[in-house]
Every structure is written in C-alpha cells, then in structure tokens.
Tab-separated table of C-alpha atoms in Angstrom:
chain	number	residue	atom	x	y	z
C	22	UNK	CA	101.595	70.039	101.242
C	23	UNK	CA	102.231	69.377	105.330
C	24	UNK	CA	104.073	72.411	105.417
C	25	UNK	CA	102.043	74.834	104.225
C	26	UNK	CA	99.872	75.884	107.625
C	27	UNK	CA	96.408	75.799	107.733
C	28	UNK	CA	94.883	78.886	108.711
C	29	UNK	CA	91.548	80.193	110.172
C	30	UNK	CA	88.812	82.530	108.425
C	31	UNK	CA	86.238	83.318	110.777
C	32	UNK	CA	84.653	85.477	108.213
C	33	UNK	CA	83.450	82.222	106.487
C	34	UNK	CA	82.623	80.307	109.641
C	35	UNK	CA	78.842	80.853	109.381
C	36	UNK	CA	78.663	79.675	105.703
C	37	UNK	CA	81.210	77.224	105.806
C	38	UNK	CA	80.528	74.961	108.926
C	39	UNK	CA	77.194	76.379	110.112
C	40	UNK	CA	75.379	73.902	109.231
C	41	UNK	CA	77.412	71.087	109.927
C	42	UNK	CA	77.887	71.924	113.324
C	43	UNK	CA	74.396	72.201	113.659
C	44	UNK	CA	73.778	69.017	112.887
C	45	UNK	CA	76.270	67.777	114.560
C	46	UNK	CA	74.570	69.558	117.989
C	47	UNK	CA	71.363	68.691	117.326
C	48	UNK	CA	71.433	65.496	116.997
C	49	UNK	CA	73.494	65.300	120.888
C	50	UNK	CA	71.273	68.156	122.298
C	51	UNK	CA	68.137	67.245	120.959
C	52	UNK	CA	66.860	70.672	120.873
C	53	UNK	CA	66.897	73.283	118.049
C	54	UNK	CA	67.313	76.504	120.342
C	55	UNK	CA	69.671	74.829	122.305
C	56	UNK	CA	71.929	73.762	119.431
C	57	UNK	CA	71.728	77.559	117.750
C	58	UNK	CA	73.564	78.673	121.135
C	59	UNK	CA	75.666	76.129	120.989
C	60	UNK	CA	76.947	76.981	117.628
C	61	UNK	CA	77.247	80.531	118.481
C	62	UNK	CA	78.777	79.627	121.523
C	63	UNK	CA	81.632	77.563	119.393
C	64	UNK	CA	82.120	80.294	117.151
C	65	UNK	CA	82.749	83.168	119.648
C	66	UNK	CA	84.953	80.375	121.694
C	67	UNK	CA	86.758	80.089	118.775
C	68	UNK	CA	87.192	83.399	117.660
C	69	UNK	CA	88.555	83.878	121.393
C	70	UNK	CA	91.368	80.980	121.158
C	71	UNK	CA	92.051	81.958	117.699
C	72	UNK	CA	95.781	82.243	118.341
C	73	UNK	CA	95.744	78.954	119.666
C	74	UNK	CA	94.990	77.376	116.906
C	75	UNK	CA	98.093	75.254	115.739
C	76	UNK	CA	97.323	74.344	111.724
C	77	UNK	CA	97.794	71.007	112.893
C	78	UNK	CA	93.736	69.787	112.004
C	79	UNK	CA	91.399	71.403	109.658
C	80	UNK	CA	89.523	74.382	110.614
C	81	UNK	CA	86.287	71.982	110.879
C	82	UNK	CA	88.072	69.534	112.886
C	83	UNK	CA	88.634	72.181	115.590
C	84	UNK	CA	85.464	74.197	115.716
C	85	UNK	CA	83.896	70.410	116.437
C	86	UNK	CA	86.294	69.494	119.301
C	87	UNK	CA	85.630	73.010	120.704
C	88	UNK	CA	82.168	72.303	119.823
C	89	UNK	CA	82.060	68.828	121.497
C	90	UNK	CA	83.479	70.082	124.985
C	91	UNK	CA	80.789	72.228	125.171
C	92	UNK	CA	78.291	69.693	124.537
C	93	UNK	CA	79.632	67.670	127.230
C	94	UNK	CA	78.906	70.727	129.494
C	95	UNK	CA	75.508	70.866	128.755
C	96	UNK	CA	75.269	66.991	129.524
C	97	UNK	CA	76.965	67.361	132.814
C	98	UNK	CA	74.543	70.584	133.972
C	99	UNK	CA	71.525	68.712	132.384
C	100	UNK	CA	72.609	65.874	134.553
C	101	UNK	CA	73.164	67.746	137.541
C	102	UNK	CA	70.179	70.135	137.132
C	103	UNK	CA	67.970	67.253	137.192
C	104	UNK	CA	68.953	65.370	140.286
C	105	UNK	CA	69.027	67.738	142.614
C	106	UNK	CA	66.219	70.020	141.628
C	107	UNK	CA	63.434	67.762	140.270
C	108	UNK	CA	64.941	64.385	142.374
C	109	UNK	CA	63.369	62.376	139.500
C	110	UNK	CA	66.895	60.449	139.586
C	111	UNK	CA	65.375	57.868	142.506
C	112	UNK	CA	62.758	57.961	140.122
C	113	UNK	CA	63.603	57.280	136.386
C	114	UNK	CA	66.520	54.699	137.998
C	115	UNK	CA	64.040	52.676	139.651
C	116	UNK	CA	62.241	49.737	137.672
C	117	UNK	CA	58.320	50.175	139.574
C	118	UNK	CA	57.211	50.867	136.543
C	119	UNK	CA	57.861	48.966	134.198
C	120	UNK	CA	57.902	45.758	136.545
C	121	UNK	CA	55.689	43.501	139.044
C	122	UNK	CA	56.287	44.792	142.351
C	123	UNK	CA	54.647	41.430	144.508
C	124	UNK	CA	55.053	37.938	144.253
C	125	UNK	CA	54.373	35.543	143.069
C	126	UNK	CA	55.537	37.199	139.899
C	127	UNK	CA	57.915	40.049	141.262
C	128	UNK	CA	60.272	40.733	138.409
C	129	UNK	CA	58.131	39.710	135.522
C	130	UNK	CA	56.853	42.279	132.893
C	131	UNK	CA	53.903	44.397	133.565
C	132	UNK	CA	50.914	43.898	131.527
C	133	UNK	CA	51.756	45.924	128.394
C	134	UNK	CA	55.010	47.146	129.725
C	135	UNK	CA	56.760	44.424	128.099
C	136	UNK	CA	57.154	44.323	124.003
C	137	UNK	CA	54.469	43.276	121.628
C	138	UNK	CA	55.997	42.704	118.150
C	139	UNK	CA	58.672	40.505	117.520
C	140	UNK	CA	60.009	43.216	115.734
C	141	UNK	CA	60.424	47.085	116.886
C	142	UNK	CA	59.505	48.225	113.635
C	143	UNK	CA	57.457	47.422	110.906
C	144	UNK	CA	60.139	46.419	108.365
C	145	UNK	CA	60.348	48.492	104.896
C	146	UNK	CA	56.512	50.035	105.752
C	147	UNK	CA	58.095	53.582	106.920
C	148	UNK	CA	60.599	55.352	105.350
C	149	UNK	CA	64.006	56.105	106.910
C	150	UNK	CA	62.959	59.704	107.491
C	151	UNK	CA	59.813	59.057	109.255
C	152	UNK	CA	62.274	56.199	111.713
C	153	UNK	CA	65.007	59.012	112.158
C	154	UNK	CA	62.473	61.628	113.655
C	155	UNK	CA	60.967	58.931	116.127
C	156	UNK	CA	64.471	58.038	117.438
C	157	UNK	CA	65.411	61.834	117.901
C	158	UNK	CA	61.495	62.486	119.401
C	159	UNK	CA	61.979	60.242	121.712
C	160	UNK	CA	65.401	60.851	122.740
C	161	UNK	CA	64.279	64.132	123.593
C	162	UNK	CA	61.486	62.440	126.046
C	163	UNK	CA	63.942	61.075	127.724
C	164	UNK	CA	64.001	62.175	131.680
C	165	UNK	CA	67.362	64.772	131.162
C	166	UNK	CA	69.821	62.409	133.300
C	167	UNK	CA	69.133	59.222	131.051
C	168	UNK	CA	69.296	61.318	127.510
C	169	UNK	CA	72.791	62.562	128.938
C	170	UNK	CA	73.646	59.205	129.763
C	171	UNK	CA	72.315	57.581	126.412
C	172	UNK	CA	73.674	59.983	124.072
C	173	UNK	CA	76.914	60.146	125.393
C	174	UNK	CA	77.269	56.343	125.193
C	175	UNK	CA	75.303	55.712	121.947
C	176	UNK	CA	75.587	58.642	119.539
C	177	UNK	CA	78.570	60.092	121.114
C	178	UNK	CA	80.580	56.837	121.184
C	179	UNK	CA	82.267	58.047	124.167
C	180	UNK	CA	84.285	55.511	126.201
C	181	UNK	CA	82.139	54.380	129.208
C	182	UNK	CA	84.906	55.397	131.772
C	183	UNK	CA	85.079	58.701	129.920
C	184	UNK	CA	80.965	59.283	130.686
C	185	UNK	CA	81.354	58.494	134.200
C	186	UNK	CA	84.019	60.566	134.959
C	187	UNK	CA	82.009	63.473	133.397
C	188	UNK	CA	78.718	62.611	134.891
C	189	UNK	CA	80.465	62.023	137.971
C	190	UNK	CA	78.821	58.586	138.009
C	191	UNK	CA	80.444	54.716	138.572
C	192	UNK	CA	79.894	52.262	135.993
C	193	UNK	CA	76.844	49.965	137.962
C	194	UNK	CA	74.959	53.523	137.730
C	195	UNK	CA	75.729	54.211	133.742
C	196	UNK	CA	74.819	50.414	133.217
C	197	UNK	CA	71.779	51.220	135.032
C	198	UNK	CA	71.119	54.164	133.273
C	199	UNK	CA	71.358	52.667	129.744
C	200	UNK	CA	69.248	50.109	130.717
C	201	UNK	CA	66.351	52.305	131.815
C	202	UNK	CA	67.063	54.629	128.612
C	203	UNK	CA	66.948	51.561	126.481
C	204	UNK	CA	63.928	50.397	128.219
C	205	UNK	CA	61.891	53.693	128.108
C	206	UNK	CA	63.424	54.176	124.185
C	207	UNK	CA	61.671	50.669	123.326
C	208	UNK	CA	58.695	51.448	124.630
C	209	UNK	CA	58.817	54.964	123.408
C	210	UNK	CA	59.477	53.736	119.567
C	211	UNK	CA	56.879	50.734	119.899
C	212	UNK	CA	53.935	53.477	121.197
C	213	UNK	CA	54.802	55.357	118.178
C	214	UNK	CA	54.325	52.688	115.515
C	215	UNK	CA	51.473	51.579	117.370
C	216	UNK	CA	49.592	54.876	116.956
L	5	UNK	CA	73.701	6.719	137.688
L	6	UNK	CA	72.593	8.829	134.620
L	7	UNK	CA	68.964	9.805	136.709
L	8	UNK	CA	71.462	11.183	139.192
L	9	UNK	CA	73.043	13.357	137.193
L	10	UNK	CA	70.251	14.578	134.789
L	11	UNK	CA	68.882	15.746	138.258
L	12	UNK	CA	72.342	17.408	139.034
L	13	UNK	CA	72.152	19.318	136.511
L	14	UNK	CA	68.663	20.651	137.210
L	15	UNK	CA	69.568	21.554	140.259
L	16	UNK	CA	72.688	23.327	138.796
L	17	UNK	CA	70.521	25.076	135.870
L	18	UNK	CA	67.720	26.354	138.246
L	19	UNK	CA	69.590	27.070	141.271
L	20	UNK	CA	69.241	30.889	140.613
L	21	UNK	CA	66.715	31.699	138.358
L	22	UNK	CA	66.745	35.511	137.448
L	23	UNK	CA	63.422	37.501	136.507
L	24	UNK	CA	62.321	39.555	133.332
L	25	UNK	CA	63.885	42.857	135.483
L	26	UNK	CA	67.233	40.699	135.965
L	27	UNK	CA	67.109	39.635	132.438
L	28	UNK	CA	66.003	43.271	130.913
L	29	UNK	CA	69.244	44.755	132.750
L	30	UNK	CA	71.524	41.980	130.800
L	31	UNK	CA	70.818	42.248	127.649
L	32	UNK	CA	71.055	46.104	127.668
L	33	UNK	CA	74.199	45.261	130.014
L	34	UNK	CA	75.752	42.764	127.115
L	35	UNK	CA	75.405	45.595	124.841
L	36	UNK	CA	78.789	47.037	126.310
L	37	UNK	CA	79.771	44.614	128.161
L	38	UNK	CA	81.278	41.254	127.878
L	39	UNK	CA	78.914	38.561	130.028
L	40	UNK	CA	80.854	36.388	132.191
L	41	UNK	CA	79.850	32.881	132.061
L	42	UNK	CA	77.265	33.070	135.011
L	43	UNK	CA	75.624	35.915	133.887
L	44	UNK	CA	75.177	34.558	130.678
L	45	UNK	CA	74.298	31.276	131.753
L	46	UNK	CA	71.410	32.996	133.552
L	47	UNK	CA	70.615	35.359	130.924
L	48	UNK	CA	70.248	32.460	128.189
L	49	UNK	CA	68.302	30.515	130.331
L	50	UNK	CA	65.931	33.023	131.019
L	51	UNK	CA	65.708	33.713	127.035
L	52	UNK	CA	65.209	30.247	126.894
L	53	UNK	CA	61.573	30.128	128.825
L	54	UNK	CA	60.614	33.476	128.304
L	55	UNK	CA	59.444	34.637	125.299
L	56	UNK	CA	58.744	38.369	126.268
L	57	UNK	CA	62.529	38.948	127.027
L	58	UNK	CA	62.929	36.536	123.872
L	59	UNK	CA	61.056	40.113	121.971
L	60	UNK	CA	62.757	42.292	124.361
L	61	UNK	CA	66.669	41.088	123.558
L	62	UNK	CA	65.229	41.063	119.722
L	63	UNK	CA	64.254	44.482	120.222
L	64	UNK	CA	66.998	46.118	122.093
L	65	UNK	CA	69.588	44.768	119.018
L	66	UNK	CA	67.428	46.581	116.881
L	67	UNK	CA	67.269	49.457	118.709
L	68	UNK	CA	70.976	49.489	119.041
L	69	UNK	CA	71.423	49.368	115.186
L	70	UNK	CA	68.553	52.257	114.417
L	71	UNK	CA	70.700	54.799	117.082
L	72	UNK	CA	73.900	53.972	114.918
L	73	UNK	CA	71.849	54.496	111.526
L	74	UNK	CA	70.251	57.766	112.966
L	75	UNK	CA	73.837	59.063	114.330
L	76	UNK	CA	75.630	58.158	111.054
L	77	UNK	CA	72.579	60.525	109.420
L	78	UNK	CA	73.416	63.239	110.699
L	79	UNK	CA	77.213	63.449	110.239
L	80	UNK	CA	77.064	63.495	106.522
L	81	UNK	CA	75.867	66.345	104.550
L	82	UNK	CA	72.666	64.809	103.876
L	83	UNK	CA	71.204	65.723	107.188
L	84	UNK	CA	68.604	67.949	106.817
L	85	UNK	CA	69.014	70.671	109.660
L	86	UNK	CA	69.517	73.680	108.634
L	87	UNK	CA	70.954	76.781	111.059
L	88	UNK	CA	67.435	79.166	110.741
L	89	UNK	CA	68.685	82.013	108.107
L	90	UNK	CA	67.849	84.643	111.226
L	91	UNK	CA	70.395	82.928	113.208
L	92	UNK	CA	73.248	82.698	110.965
L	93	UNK	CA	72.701	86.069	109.822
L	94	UNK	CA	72.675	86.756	113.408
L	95	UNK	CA	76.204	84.625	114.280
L	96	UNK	CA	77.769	86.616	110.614
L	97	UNK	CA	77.051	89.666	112.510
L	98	UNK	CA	78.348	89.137	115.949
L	99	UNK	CA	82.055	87.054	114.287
L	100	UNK	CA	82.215	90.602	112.303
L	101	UNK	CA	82.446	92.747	115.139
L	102	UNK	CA	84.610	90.267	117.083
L	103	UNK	CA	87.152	90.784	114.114
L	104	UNK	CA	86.664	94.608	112.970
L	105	UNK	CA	87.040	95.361	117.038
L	106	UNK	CA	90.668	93.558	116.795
C-alpha cells in the first residue's frame, strides 16, 4: 500500500474537493465571494506546484494546506488593511464602550452592556442550524482586525505564538484582542436571541 | 489574637480589588491561559461579589463551546455550503485550460 504513490488529478478537483474546501474557507473567511476566490485561487496554486507534490499526503490534505496559507494571507492584509486605513484599531481595542468611564464606578459594566441571561442561549428552544448562522453572522460583524484575530485562535486552532507572528502582533495585544472579540461576540449573540 | 488576623486577611483579600473591565479581560484571558495565583485570586474574588461578571464568565464558557460546535460543523460533510454551480463550472473551465495548455 505505502508504496504505491499517490498522484494528482486536477481534472476532478472541482467535483472532488470543491465543496469541501469551500466550507472549509467559509467558515475562516466569513464571506461567500471571498471564499469562491479562494478556492480558485488554491486550485490554480496547485495546478502551478503540481510537480511538487510528493505523494506523501492525500490529494485533499494538500489542496487544504495550500488552501490554509492563503487564508492566513487574507487575515494578515485584512489585519493590516484595517489599521492603517480606517485606524479603527485605537478604536475596537479600547474598552469606552462597553465600560464606565468616571468614578465612582470606573470599570463597572455599562447599563445594558453587561449580560442579561444567565445563559447565552435559550437552551433546546432553537435548533442547531438557526445557532450556527448567528455565530458565523456575527463573526462576520466583527471589526476586520478582531475576526482575524478570533478566527485564527478559535476556529483555526492556531498556536497563539503562531497568530502573532503572522499578525505581527505580541501576545498582551492578541489577549486583548480576544477579549474585545469575545466581548463584542457575547453581546452580538445575546442581541440576536433577544430580537 | 484571632480579630487580628480575620482583619489581616481583609486587608490581604481587598488590597487590590479589580473592576468588571479587569475581570472581563480574565476570564477571556483564562481561556488560553493558565491564571497565576494573583490573578486568579483577584478574578475569583471579583466573581465572588459580582454577579454580572458571575453571567459574563458563564457566558464566555458557553461561547467558547458554541465556536468549537460551529467549527467542527463545517469540517464534516454535513456542512451545507455549497460552491454556486456557476462557479465550479467556472473553476472546471479555467483547471482545463491550465492542463490542455501543458
């Protein structure tokens, strides 16, 4: 079996892995058009390294890790995009909003920034579909910089040193980063159960 | 004797008290990181007299779990994306060329 070489059929790509690595990017990119390119991106990568290609991992294994490195471009530009031109960064990092600015309660929640419910969601009322489509809606309402952040760390799995070195950020800024993400996702998914 | 050091150890709970903001940052913080012992004496003593970051540490576990469900969605077949028939039909197209050109 190890010996016989796998090989690659780019003829099948499209029908084979299409989908799958459209999910795959959708889910990290949060947006349909930009996931499309991304796929077609992968394949014409791969058709370009074809030679490359070692029979070492299944074809699927290798369209994703080309797949994947491209992903991580499009965090890094997102990231970078979004600091320099918008300068939101001072912006989503600090807490103004979300906290009491003057004593004597600086720090403490904001009236209706903090949670209501115990619980984010109502348990068992809303099906698993409806839950799945709030966590990707609001994902994609993330300011860019924190969604690059967020996904890298949560859906990604990546190691945190790895998402610093490709954000170019050091770890007080990712842990700062989550937290606003996590703070803005909350709030996010609690609006949308409210409604 | 004892009055002495039930006061001590007032002193020693309260003597830096950290707000909701402080307390916000932890718990996301504890979700990839390991708390050393101050932090999360100050952490659990805020959780202790605060029942907004009480909802708020409830919260972001749950939170933390749904991301995990919704990423473990999508990488099974059962996801239901599907690459727009145009597009494929456009991707079939271009990979054709690519390999009739070589």
């Amino acid at each position: 079996m190890s010996e016989e070489k796998l090989i690659l059929e780019p003829q099948w790509w499209v029908e084979r892995y299409g989908d799958y690595l459209f999910n795959y990017a959708i889910v990290r990119v949060n947006d349909q058009e930009k996931a499309e390119d991304l796929v077609q991106e992968t394949f014409l990568a791969g058709l370009k390294a074809k030679d490359n290609f070692q029979g070492k991992s299944s074809e699927r294994t290798w369209l994703i890790s080309i797949l994947k490195r491209k992903i991580i471009d499009t965090y890094r530009k997102q990231y970078a995009s979004k600091e320099t031109s918008m300068g939101t960064y001072e912006q989503d990092i600090s807490d103004g909003d979300f906290y009491r600015d003057e004593d004597p309660f600086k720090g403490h929640w904001l009236e209706g920034k903090g949670p209501h419910s115990h619980s984010l969601m109502p348990d068992g009322e809303l099906e698993q579909k409806e839950l799945m489509k709030i966590i990707q809606w609001c994902i994609s309402h993330l300011p860019p910089n924190l969604a690059s952040a967020f996904v890298m760390k949560m859906i990604d799995e990546a190691e945190s040193d790895e998402v610093c070195k490709e954000l170019g950020i050091t770890p007080s800024n990712l842990w700062v980063m989550l937290h606003r993400a996590r703070l803005k996702m909350r709030q996010c998914i609690e609006n949308n159960w409210l409604k | 004797m004892i009055r002495k050091m039930v006061h001590r150890m007032l002193v020693f709970m309260s003597r830096r008290m950290i707000s909701c903001d402080e307390a916000s940052y932890l718990v996301s913080y504890r979700s990839e990181n390991r708390l050393g012992i101050k932090m999360w004496w100050q952490l659990n003593m805020h959780l202790l007299t605060c029942h907004l970051c009480r909802k708020y540490a409830h919260q972001i576990a749950q939170l933390n779990s749904v991301v995990d469900q919704y990423r473990e969605s999508c990488s099974h077949e059962t996801c239901e994306h599907h690459l727009p028939e145009e597009t494929s039909a456009k991707m079939q197209q271009v990979i054709s060329k690519e390999l009739s050109a070589k």
